[in-house]
XYZ file of C-alpha atoms in Angstrom:
662
model
C 18.141 30.708 102.634
C 15.054 32.337 104.081
C 12.832 30.019 101.176
C 10.824 27.881 101.862
C 10.845 26.591 97.700
C 13.152 26.254 95.311
C 10.821 24.411 92.334
C 11.901 25.340 88.534
C 9.812 23.931 86.509
C 9.123 23.679 81.413
C 5.752 23.419 80.472
C 7.676 22.212 77.112
C 5.191 22.059 73.956
C 3.571 19.304 73.150
C 4.168 18.214 69.682
C 8.023 17.979 71.390
C 9.431 14.873 72.816
C 11.563 14.742 75.247
C 15.100 12.836 74.243
C 16.348 14.140 78.045
C 16.874 16.589 81.150
C 20.258 17.642 82.611
C 20.715 19.820 85.844
C 24.056 20.643 86.608
C 25.568 24.022 88.779
C 28.394 26.507 87.950
C 30.777 23.822 87.294
C 29.198 21.624 85.053
C 28.791 19.274 88.226
C 25.918 17.037 88.627
C 23.276 17.810 90.818
C 20.581 16.194 89.998
C 20.659 14.636 93.064
C 19.656 17.871 95.028
C 16.542 16.968 94.276
C 13.833 14.943 92.599
C 13.049 15.567 88.777
C 10.268 14.493 87.747
C 8.127 15.070 84.141
C 4.195 14.511 83.063
C 3.027 16.164 79.957
C 5.624 17.861 79.113
C 5.683 19.671 82.120
C 9.282 19.385 83.554
C 9.565 20.042 87.698
C 13.465 19.501 89.467
C 12.248 20.233 93.011
C 15.441 20.809 95.316
C 16.127 19.855 98.703
C 16.898 21.554 101.232
C 19.837 20.444 103.706
C 20.370 20.422 107.287
C 16.205 22.600 107.034
C 17.953 25.078 104.721
C 18.355 26.251 100.700
C 21.373 28.441 102.348
C 23.835 25.896 100.141
C 21.808 27.247 96.873
C 22.938 30.674 97.854
C 25.755 32.494 95.490
C 24.754 28.670 92.950
C 23.608 28.220 89.224
C 22.254 25.691 88.485
C 21.315 25.105 84.761
C 19.289 22.437 83.235
C 19.474 21.179 79.893
C 16.200 19.729 78.125
C 16.902 17.797 74.717
C 13.716 17.821 72.601
C 13.119 17.473 68.632
C 9.463 17.543 66.953
C 7.775 15.091 67.832
C 7.539 12.238 64.789
C 3.665 12.481 64.107
C 3.237 16.253 64.692
C 1.298 17.635 61.430
C 3.295 20.892 59.063
C -0.975 21.249 59.889
C 0.242 21.526 64.047
C 2.726 24.036 63.385
C 1.674 25.439 61.458
C -0.106 28.286 63.434
C 3.392 28.995 65.812
C 5.722 28.539 62.526
C 2.705 31.834 61.296
C 4.030 33.229 65.449
C 7.496 33.336 64.866
C 8.168 29.495 66.337
C 7.260 27.218 69.409
C 8.077 29.787 73.096
C 9.380 27.892 75.420
C 9.461 29.380 78.953
C 10.747 28.149 81.830
C 9.279 28.949 86.334
C 11.067 29.164 89.420
C 9.262 28.927 92.952
C 10.829 30.066 95.492
C 10.629 32.645 99.174
C 7.429 31.520 100.013
C 4.128 30.276 98.069
C 3.414 32.838 95.778
C 7.058 33.630 94.664
C 7.472 33.201 91.152
C 10.397 34.777 88.348
C 9.436 33.579 84.412
C 12.161 33.804 82.037
C 12.688 35.037 78.336
C 10.601 32.589 75.974
C 12.582 31.577 73.285
C 11.355 29.815 70.517
C 11.605 27.594 67.635
C 10.967 26.804 64.184
C 11.158 24.090 62.044
C 12.659 23.859 58.736
C 10.439 26.187 56.097
C 8.829 23.821 53.772
C 7.985 26.188 50.617
C 4.160 25.123 49.126
C 5.218 23.661 45.671
C 3.456 23.135 42.321
C 4.031 20.393 40.294
C 1.798 18.701 36.597
C 2.046 16.012 34.649
C 0.418 14.742 32.296
C -0.811 10.644 32.284
C 2.324 10.946 35.488
C 4.449 12.253 32.561
C 6.227 15.252 30.842
C 5.676 14.415 27.553
C 2.647 11.692 25.831
C 1.786 10.945 22.472
C -1.595 9.904 21.899
C -2.148 6.734 20.131
C -5.554 7.278 19.671
C -7.110 10.926 18.283
C -9.955 10.816 20.028
C -8.062 9.020 23.544
C -8.635 10.902 27.018
C -6.082 11.852 29.485
C -5.601 13.261 32.749
C -3.486 16.606 33.855
C -2.300 16.002 37.276
C -2.085 19.181 38.836
C -0.146 18.502 42.723
C 0.173 21.230 45.204
C 1.797 20.728 47.774
C 0.920 23.571 50.452
C 4.557 23.353 52.998
C 4.530 24.888 56.840
C 3.511 28.432 56.288
C -0.298 28.464 55.480
C -1.136 30.083 58.473
C 0.179 33.028 57.426
C -1.449 33.116 53.880
C -4.618 34.966 52.548
C -5.199 33.461 49.868
C -5.072 30.240 48.594
C -6.541 29.459 45.164
C -5.092 26.749 42.498
C -5.923 27.724 38.792
C -5.455 24.912 35.135
C -6.277 26.986 31.458
C -6.653 24.594 29.691
C -5.945 24.626 25.860
C -8.651 25.476 23.786
C -7.994 22.894 21.173
C -8.856 20.262 24.324
C -12.362 19.610 25.727
C -12.781 19.073 29.738
C -14.100 15.885 29.963
C -14.028 15.835 34.175
C -12.358 17.944 37.387
C -11.748 15.821 40.969
C -9.567 17.225 43.860
C -8.126 14.746 46.069
C -5.619 14.844 48.934
C -2.462 12.962 49.521
C -4.829 9.810 50.803
C -7.239 9.736 47.836
C -10.339 11.626 49.773
C -11.546 13.934 48.084
C -11.168 17.706 49.101
C -12.747 19.749 46.610
C -15.559 20.962 49.376
C -12.527 22.774 50.912
C -13.239 25.530 47.893
C -14.993 26.675 44.776
C -14.395 24.841 41.486
C -15.069 27.562 38.516
C -13.838 26.174 35.206
C -14.806 29.116 32.432
C -13.269 29.366 28.011
C -11.039 26.030 29.941
C -9.476 27.698 33.200
C -10.451 25.187 35.273
C -9.830 27.781 39.190
C -10.099 26.413 42.288
C -10.187 28.105 45.330
C -9.692 27.262 48.968
C -11.538 29.024 52.207
C -10.176 29.913 55.244
C -11.022 27.294 58.206
C -11.083 29.435 61.593
C -9.368 32.254 59.810
C -6.893 30.393 58.575
C -5.184 28.080 55.666
C -3.496 25.954 58.426
C -5.645 23.402 57.968
C -3.424 23.123 54.628
C -0.426 23.033 55.998
C 1.865 19.574 55.360
C -1.079 18.789 52.210
C -0.644 17.971 48.673
C -3.829 18.468 46.920
C -4.370 17.003 43.592
C -5.708 18.191 40.744
C -7.185 15.680 38.134
C -8.547 17.599 34.547
C -9.455 14.328 32.448
C -9.593 16.458 28.902
C -9.941 15.070 25.027
C -8.992 16.890 21.542
C -12.107 18.284 20.556
C -13.957 16.924 17.762
C -13.608 20.112 15.711
C -10.804 19.982 16.238
C -8.513 20.115 12.944
C -5.727 19.214 12.446
C -4.258 22.535 10.758
C -4.668 24.276 13.962
C -2.839 21.954 15.479
C -0.154 21.523 13.757
C 1.859 24.518 15.200
C 1.902 22.821 18.424
C 2.913 19.400 16.977
C 6.456 21.841 15.110
C 6.405 22.810 19.001
C 6.506 19.689 20.226
C 3.273 19.005 21.388
C -0.024 20.902 22.992
C 1.737 22.429 26.448
C -0.480 23.487 29.619
C 0.579 24.396 33.053
C -1.105 25.141 36.362
C -0.609 28.369 39.387
C -1.112 28.594 42.777
C -1.833 32.037 43.734
C -0.373 31.489 47.481
C 0.628 33.715 50.887
C -0.638 37.388 49.417
C -1.738 39.038 46.590
C 1.228 38.838 44.257
C 2.768 35.319 45.137
C 2.208 32.861 42.869
C 4.139 29.513 42.195
C 3.922 28.190 38.349
C 4.284 23.744 37.745
C 5.889 22.349 35.372
C 4.511 22.584 31.441
C 3.175 19.073 30.478
C 3.066 18.744 26.918
C 0.797 16.409 24.895
C 0.841 15.416 21.173
C -1.765 14.298 19.125
C -0.720 11.259 16.712
C 1.643 11.680 14.100
C 0.076 11.280 10.820
C 1.930 11.128 8.317
C 2.510 12.084 5.080
C 0.730 10.160 2.165
C 1.049 10.158 -1.569
C -2.142 7.351 -3.561
C -2.462 7.325 -7.301
C -5.275 5.992 -9.177
C -6.609 5.598 -12.653
C -10.060 6.320 -13.135
C -10.948 5.491 -9.571
C -7.955 1.900 -10.210
C -4.849 0.017 -10.598
C -5.733 -0.688 -14.185
C -7.367 0.591 -16.426
C -8.484 -1.766 -19.934
C -8.979 1.141 -22.623
C -12.252 0.742 -24.811
C -11.118 2.996 -27.494
C -8.575 3.701 -28.277
C -9.182 7.432 -28.320
C -11.167 6.886 -25.505
C -9.853 10.494 -22.249
C -9.062 8.917 -18.067
C -8.191 10.873 -15.420
C -5.650 9.905 -13.200
C -5.777 10.935 -10.054
C -3.392 12.150 -7.390
C -4.347 12.707 -3.956
C -2.141 13.774 -1.372
C -2.784 13.724 2.168
C -0.567 16.038 4.077
C -0.285 14.647 7.954
C -0.623 17.169 10.538
C 2.846 17.979 10.347
C 3.259 20.146 8.167
C 3.675 23.206 10.152
C 7.521 22.436 10.152
C 8.054 21.965 6.248
C 9.975 23.946 4.374
C 8.585 22.817 1.645
C 5.199 21.510 -0.155
C 5.667 20.295 -4.178
C 3.900 17.532 -6.116
C 4.750 15.971 -9.298
C 3.193 14.167 -11.498
C 6.287 13.170 -14.633
C 3.037 12.100 -17.609
C 4.398 9.644 -20.380
C 5.467 10.850 -23.535
C 2.987 9.146 -25.566
C 0.260 10.523 -23.650
C -1.572 14.275 -24.108
C -2.234 16.275 -21.921
C -5.538 17.156 -22.016
C -6.734 19.667 -18.409
C -4.957 19.464 -14.774
C -7.275 20.501 -11.804
C -6.010 20.611 -8.368
C -8.821 20.056 -4.980
C -9.139 19.863 -1.486
C -10.891 17.053 -0.282
C -14.204 19.148 -0.429
C -14.309 19.944 -4.375
C -12.793 22.962 -3.189
C -10.085 24.869 -6.175
C -6.738 24.806 -4.773
C -4.468 25.703 -7.563
C -4.738 29.441 -6.099
C -2.531 27.702 -3.010
C 1.283 27.142 -5.520
C 2.001 27.106 -9.078
C 1.091 24.671 -11.286
C 3.431 24.021 -14.163
C 3.750 21.486 -17.401
C 7.042 21.304 -19.284
C 7.294 18.281 -21.607
C 4.749 16.229 -19.987
C 6.605 16.555 -16.586
C 3.266 18.065 -13.750
C 4.731 20.464 -11.205
C 1.659 21.862 -8.783
C 4.188 24.353 -5.496
C 2.699 25.201 -2.967
C 2.588 28.548 -1.273
C 3.913 29.216 2.405
C 0.838 30.849 4.213
C 1.937 33.186 7.111
C 5.448 31.900 6.868
C 4.230 28.398 7.467
C 3.323 25.072 5.715
C 0.691 24.349 8.413
C -2.705 25.370 6.713
C -2.213 22.823 4.643
C -1.752 20.340 7.990
C -4.532 17.362 8.168
C -6.202 18.380 3.800
C -5.434 16.485 1.114
C -5.379 17.996 -1.801
C -6.483 15.656 -5.706
C -5.130 16.483 -8.231
C -7.423 15.144 -11.697
C -4.438 15.122 -15.025
C -6.290 13.937 -17.545
C -4.894 12.238 -20.090
C -5.128 10.395 -23.597
C -3.305 8.460 -26.719
C -2.261 10.506 -28.485
C -3.268 10.651 -32.573
C 0.386 9.971 -34.086
C 1.488 7.278 -31.437
C 2.119 3.336 -32.789
C 1.446 0.278 -31.877
C 4.812 -0.232 -32.479
C 6.184 2.621 -29.231
C 2.776 1.050 -27.289
C 4.023 -2.444 -27.360
C 7.011 -2.865 -25.107
C 4.154 -1.127 -22.247
C 1.794 -3.084 -22.840
C 4.116 -6.173 -22.487
C 5.057 -4.560 -19.346
C 1.145 -4.815 -18.770
C 0.516 -1.041 -19.779
C 1.533 2.192 -19.257
C 3.137 3.321 -16.204
C 2.359 6.987 -14.052
C 3.489 7.183 -10.939
C 3.293 10.777 -8.372
C 5.933 12.042 -6.189
C 5.651 14.333 -3.149
C 8.039 16.818 -2.100
C 7.972 18.183 1.988
C 9.734 18.596 4.729
C 13.923 19.282 3.778
C 15.509 19.291 0.472
C 15.557 14.928 -0.038
C 12.700 14.451 1.852
C 10.194 12.867 -0.421
C 7.485 9.695 -1.208
C 6.584 7.958 -4.270
C 2.842 6.873 -4.755
C 1.332 3.554 -6.652
C 2.361 3.348 -10.298
C -1.050 2.800 -11.491
C -1.303 1.222 -16.095
C -2.725 1.782 -18.846
C -3.389 -0.856 -21.359
C -4.613 0.413 -25.362
C -8.057 -1.661 -26.199
C -5.857 -5.165 -27.258
C -5.786 -5.693 -31.137
C -5.359 -8.502 -31.131
C -3.183 -10.766 -34.202
C -4.967 -12.233 -37.379
C -5.232 -14.490 -40.582
C -6.544 -13.432 -43.632
C -6.383 -15.192 -47.000
C -8.230 -14.545 -50.481
C -7.014 -15.447 -54.055
C -7.529 -12.192 -56.667
C -9.259 -10.736 -53.198
C -12.365 -12.618 -52.975
C -12.274 -16.463 -51.329
C -12.558 -18.483 -54.778
C -11.869 -17.764 -58.402
C -13.121 -19.959 -61.723
C -10.280 -19.715 -63.884
C -11.484 -19.479 -67.381
C -7.919 -20.553 -68.814
C -5.467 -23.493 -67.666
C -2.836 -22.207 -67.647
C -3.953 -18.758 -66.146
C -1.500 -16.954 -63.373
C -3.297 -16.047 -59.690
C -2.078 -14.648 -56.950
C -2.742 -15.897 -53.221
C -2.491 -12.712 -50.957
C -1.850 -13.814 -47.200
C -2.951 -11.053 -45.883
C -1.457 -10.850 -41.186
C -2.032 -8.465 -39.039
C 0.287 -8.448 -36.493
C -2.321 -6.351 -33.343
C -0.078 -4.517 -30.834
C 1.122 -7.393 -28.305
C 3.769 -8.384 -30.122
C 6.516 -7.062 -27.489
C 5.922 -10.725 -25.819
C 5.864 -12.930 -28.755
C 8.935 -15.533 -28.895
C 7.823 -16.638 -32.740
C 6.047 -14.777 -35.870
C 5.996 -17.385 -38.693
C 4.037 -16.879 -41.521
C 3.127 -20.356 -43.385
C 1.630 -21.348 -46.603
C 1.452 -25.454 -47.987
C 0.506 -23.958 -52.163
C -0.933 -27.528 -53.033
C 1.519 -29.805 -54.995
C -1.340 -29.183 -58.388
C 0.363 -25.308 -58.479
C 3.395 -23.986 -59.298
C 5.091 -21.406 -57.035
C 5.148 -18.067 -59.988
C 6.508 -16.024 -57.080
C 6.276 -15.272 -53.455
C 6.559 -10.936 -52.223
C 6.182 -9.163 -49.166
C 4.701 -6.294 -48.880
C 3.876 -3.775 -45.533
C 0.373 -1.530 -45.178
C 2.236 0.912 -46.907
C 3.673 -1.309 -49.870
C 7.236 -1.736 -48.745
C 9.153 -4.497 -49.221
C 9.462 -6.457 -45.626
C 11.033 -9.358 -46.873
C 14.669 -8.359 -45.646
C 12.817 -8.850 -41.813
C 12.517 -12.396 -42.316
C 13.931 -15.140 -43.844
C 11.762 -16.714 -47.004
C 11.868 -20.788 -47.542
C 10.301 -22.452 -49.641
C 10.353 -26.380 -50.267
C 7.852 -29.679 -51.308
C 5.843 -26.360 -51.779
C 5.324 -24.860 -48.574
C 6.643 -21.401 -47.592
C 7.942 -19.889 -44.868
C 8.043 -16.124 -44.094
C 10.676 -16.592 -40.404
C 10.283 -12.792 -39.019
C 13.436 -11.900 -37.012
C 13.201 -9.406 -33.941
C 14.808 -5.926 -33.893
C 16.993 -4.952 -31.076
C 15.801 -9.178 -29.256
C 12.006 -8.045 -29.336
C 8.646 -8.160 -32.155
C 7.759 -5.287 -31.190
C 8.939 -3.081 -34.285
C 5.837 -5.744 -35.555
C 3.385 -3.822 -33.460
C 0.264 -2.447 -34.959
C 1.707 -3.006 -39.272
C 0.452 -5.292 -41.367
C 2.498 -7.707 -43.334
C 0.896 -9.041 -47.113
C 2.320 -12.019 -48.976
C 1.621 -12.246 -51.965
C 1.612 -15.766 -53.348
C 1.080 -16.307 -58.018
C 1.577 -19.610 -58.697
C -0.225 -21.504 -61.683
C -1.550 -24.754 -62.414
C 1.305 -27.326 -63.361
C 1.413 -27.758 -66.620
C 1.867 -32.456 -65.601
C -1.363 -31.864 -63.615
C -4.141 -33.768 -65.542
C -7.594 -33.112 -66.175
C -7.827 -36.481 -64.187
C -6.218 -35.546 -60.915
C -7.804 -32.204 -60.755
C -11.138 -34.019 -61.467
C -11.605 -34.619 -57.480
C -11.168 -31.065 -56.901
C -13.869 -29.721 -59.359
C -16.067 -31.535 -58.286
C -15.676 -30.402 -54.631
C -15.543 -26.718 -55.528
C -12.048 -26.005 -56.031
C -7.843 -26.556 -54.976
C -8.093 -25.048 -51.661
C -5.885 -22.984 -49.495
C -5.154 -22.277 -46.064
C -1.986 -20.334 -44.677
C -1.224 -20.255 -40.731
C 0.994 -17.420 -38.133
C 2.591 -19.023 -35.527
C 3.344 -16.354 -32.650
C 3.343 -15.336 -29.136
C 5.205 -18.789 -27.776
C 5.168 -22.034 -29.380
C 1.819 -23.739 -29.544
C 0.048 -20.428 -30.378
C -0.811 -20.238 -34.411
C -4.011 -19.082 -35.647
C -5.814 -20.457 -39.289
C -6.671 -18.213 -42.270
C -9.511 -18.402 -44.347
C -9.861 -21.220 -47.282
C -10.087 -19.958 -50.057
C -9.851 -22.385 -53.286
C -9.530 -22.216 -57.426
C -11.716 -24.182 -60.015
C -9.335 -24.854 -63.161
C -12.193 -25.060 -66.300
C -14.070 -27.598 -66.660
C -12.035 -30.668 -69.038
C -14.209 -31.638 -72.466
C -15.563 -35.039 -71.489
C -14.492 -38.257 -73.768
C -15.827 -39.873 -75.975
C -17.115 -43.465 -74.388
C -15.554 -46.578 -75.803
C -17.652 -48.988 -75.432
C -15.527 -53.042 -74.913
C -15.713 -55.911 -76.998
C -17.911 -58.575 -75.911
C -17.476 -62.368 -76.684
C -20.267 -64.896 -78.068
C -21.773 -67.514 -75.265
C -20.840 -70.792 -76.144
C -23.166 -73.445 -78.013
C -21.929 -76.673 -76.213
C -21.403 -76.572 -71.999
C -17.284 -76.922 -71.801
C -16.424 -80.113 -69.383
C -14.526 -78.609 -66.498
C -11.056 -81.035 -65.754
C -11.074 -82.934 -62.487
C -9.416 -81.039 -59.840
C -6.266 -83.037 -58.374
C -7.230 -83.971 -54.911
C -3.957 -82.640 -53.272
C -4.226 -81.507 -50.059
C -4.401 -78.635 -48.537
C -5.073 -77.760 -52.504
C -6.628 -73.837 -53.291
C -8.998 -73.758 -56.140
C -8.954 -71.082 -58.014
C -12.764 -69.849 -58.521
C -11.495 -68.002 -61.856
C -9.780 -68.846 -64.107
C -6.024 -67.363 -64.454
C -4.344 -65.605 -67.653
C -1.464 -64.006 -68.291
C -1.576 -60.980 -68.709
C 1.399 -58.914 -70.270
C 2.134 -55.757 -68.712
C 0.669 -53.056 -69.587
C 3.671 -50.139 -72.105
C 4.420 -47.023 -69.649
C 5.746 -44.102 -71.581
C 7.807 -41.666 -70.186
C 6.598 -38.305 -70.823
C 8.194 -36.325 -73.675
C 10.681 -33.813 -71.453
C 10.185 -30.256 -71.311
C 11.585 -27.093 -70.785
C 11.757 -26.704 -66.404
C 9.482 -24.754 -65.090
C 9.516 -22.926 -61.888
C 8.885 -25.133 -58.868
C 9.112 -28.001 -59.071
C 7.803 -31.004 -61.318
C 7.496 -34.348 -61.199
C 7.915 -36.522 -64.113
C 4.400 -38.293 -64.823
C 3.258 -40.854 -67.286
C 1.930 -41.128 -70.885
C -1.897 -42.015 -70.195
C -2.536 -42.261 -74.333
C -2.694 -45.655 -75.699
C -1.713 -47.540 -72.510
C -5.396 -46.669 -71.107
C -7.103 -48.499 -73.845
C -5.737 -51.334 -73.889
C -6.089 -51.323 -70.332
C -9.921 -51.528 -70.991
C -9.515 -54.172 -73.516
C -7.894 -56.275 -71.142
C -10.564 -55.633 -68.248
C -13.722 -56.569 -70.828
C -12.139 -59.758 -71.455
C -11.490 -61.081 -68.052
C -15.269 -59.844 -66.537
C -16.813 -62.467 -69.742
C -14.145 -65.178 -68.078
C -15.862 -64.857 -65.259
C -19.311 -64.661 -66.504
C -18.577 -67.647 -68.561
C -17.773 -69.954 -65.169
C -20.921 -68.847 -63.977
C -23.005 -70.052 -66.517
C -20.684 -73.140 -66.946
C -20.959 -73.927 -63.171
C -25.157 -73.277 -63.001
C -25.517 -76.168 -66.540
C -23.838 -78.851 -64.339
C -25.543 -78.595 -61.724
C -28.324 -78.756 -64.173
């Protein structure tokens, strides 16, 4: 009752927003009306009124002011940090009573906002794993550090990032959540790819960091001199890892980020094969040596392999002269494995090193196999390969796990092409002069089939023997003198000899490399006259040519044209025809009738008796085919007489006409 004042004040922290003020008595009755409530700059004042000019009515009463607050929306963790450090946002109320200067203060309760712990996260190009498209691509590691709201109590704030030594650091940038560069808030160092960002205090505190997020962007690329062999273990394990750390609070307090990874572009193994640097070689000489080159690029995933084996099955028609294995620098690497060769199968089984094939990554091994065609390989054996384009060869790489393998290209080698040839001679020469008309003589047709017979659709030797000759015998042998008539069918019609060879196993491959000789024994037919032979004697002999039809229809070769000349016949005595005497008197011609369109003969027509043709006496049938010719003895002399008489008659008519004109 003696008070001159009764005022309750409460200064609410400016980081808080006042949502509501309520004043009740001990019974819960609202007593706000017993005074005046004001609020300015978060200072709440409840000035109570006197009643009947006295505060006696307050005696024994308890008023409770309930102030509802919340942290303001715009309040930052940086602003809250000092309060968090000190234990919370404090608040104290006062009661001014009695006379001026009399006051009582309350306890100081505190409120602490929710604790936000620091965090550090790391990604690569905003993901946890990156597969590079190109080996030389640059890529960004992003270290996001959220400091939380307890930084005011920290004694350290350090971000570190150990970049793998296979990577080159191209740039370092540090920005806050708004993209502002904050590198100036500390010191950045880089040594042996260890990046350290040591932040400074401000006003002897790290409170300024509270609520902020700093992002360190580290741009890197794979070093140019980093080898696939060095990368292989990381590829096996899923990529090159990277982890950042935040040292905060007191010494020993730290956080680690995630471990994102980057994988260089996958380089798959490859195996390629060539022969002398190309895919096909036509040998110039049968005995030339030639190199098969098997290039095996192992790629960069070898660290995960359980096997690494190169095999090369060399064709059994070839002889292996040498095997050499070198790396991309020409260094012999045969010692990195075991080479075996059995039945022309070459196997190079590589060894692990330190229980891994990682050492193969990025390397290329070349196996050089020097071969030649075996001396005892026949053209008949080679012919099917020539038909198909050459002797093929393919290599394989077994890698990874059992069943994983790659095959190379299939280069080919073709032995020198031997084209077919056909030659013909008579008794080993190109011309024979017979000593005796009835001598027998041999035509020799040598057919060299070459080595391309496997692709042929026909193989036919023909020989048109002249009709004046009689075929006495036909024989066909190979280069060793063996009779090969059974390899085909021989026919003879009108002196045309045809030897049509058969296929074996649906192919003429068996002819390759062989030479067949057809020997045709002939004589001049008995009934061929010297008159018939005379033109051939004049022109150098009776000719003969053979042909080989091969490959496809229309493909043929012709032989030389050897000739044979019969003995020159004896010249018969010349017969002088009878010449009649000229008439002493001119003969008066008969006047012709003037019948229209009648033709006057220029020569007086005489009736001539047809010459008698005497059939040649029958002779014993010869080998071959003959035509029966007429006897040419007396009939020939009679023709000469008639010819002479006709000539004289013509001369007589001419003389008579000249006489009349005179």
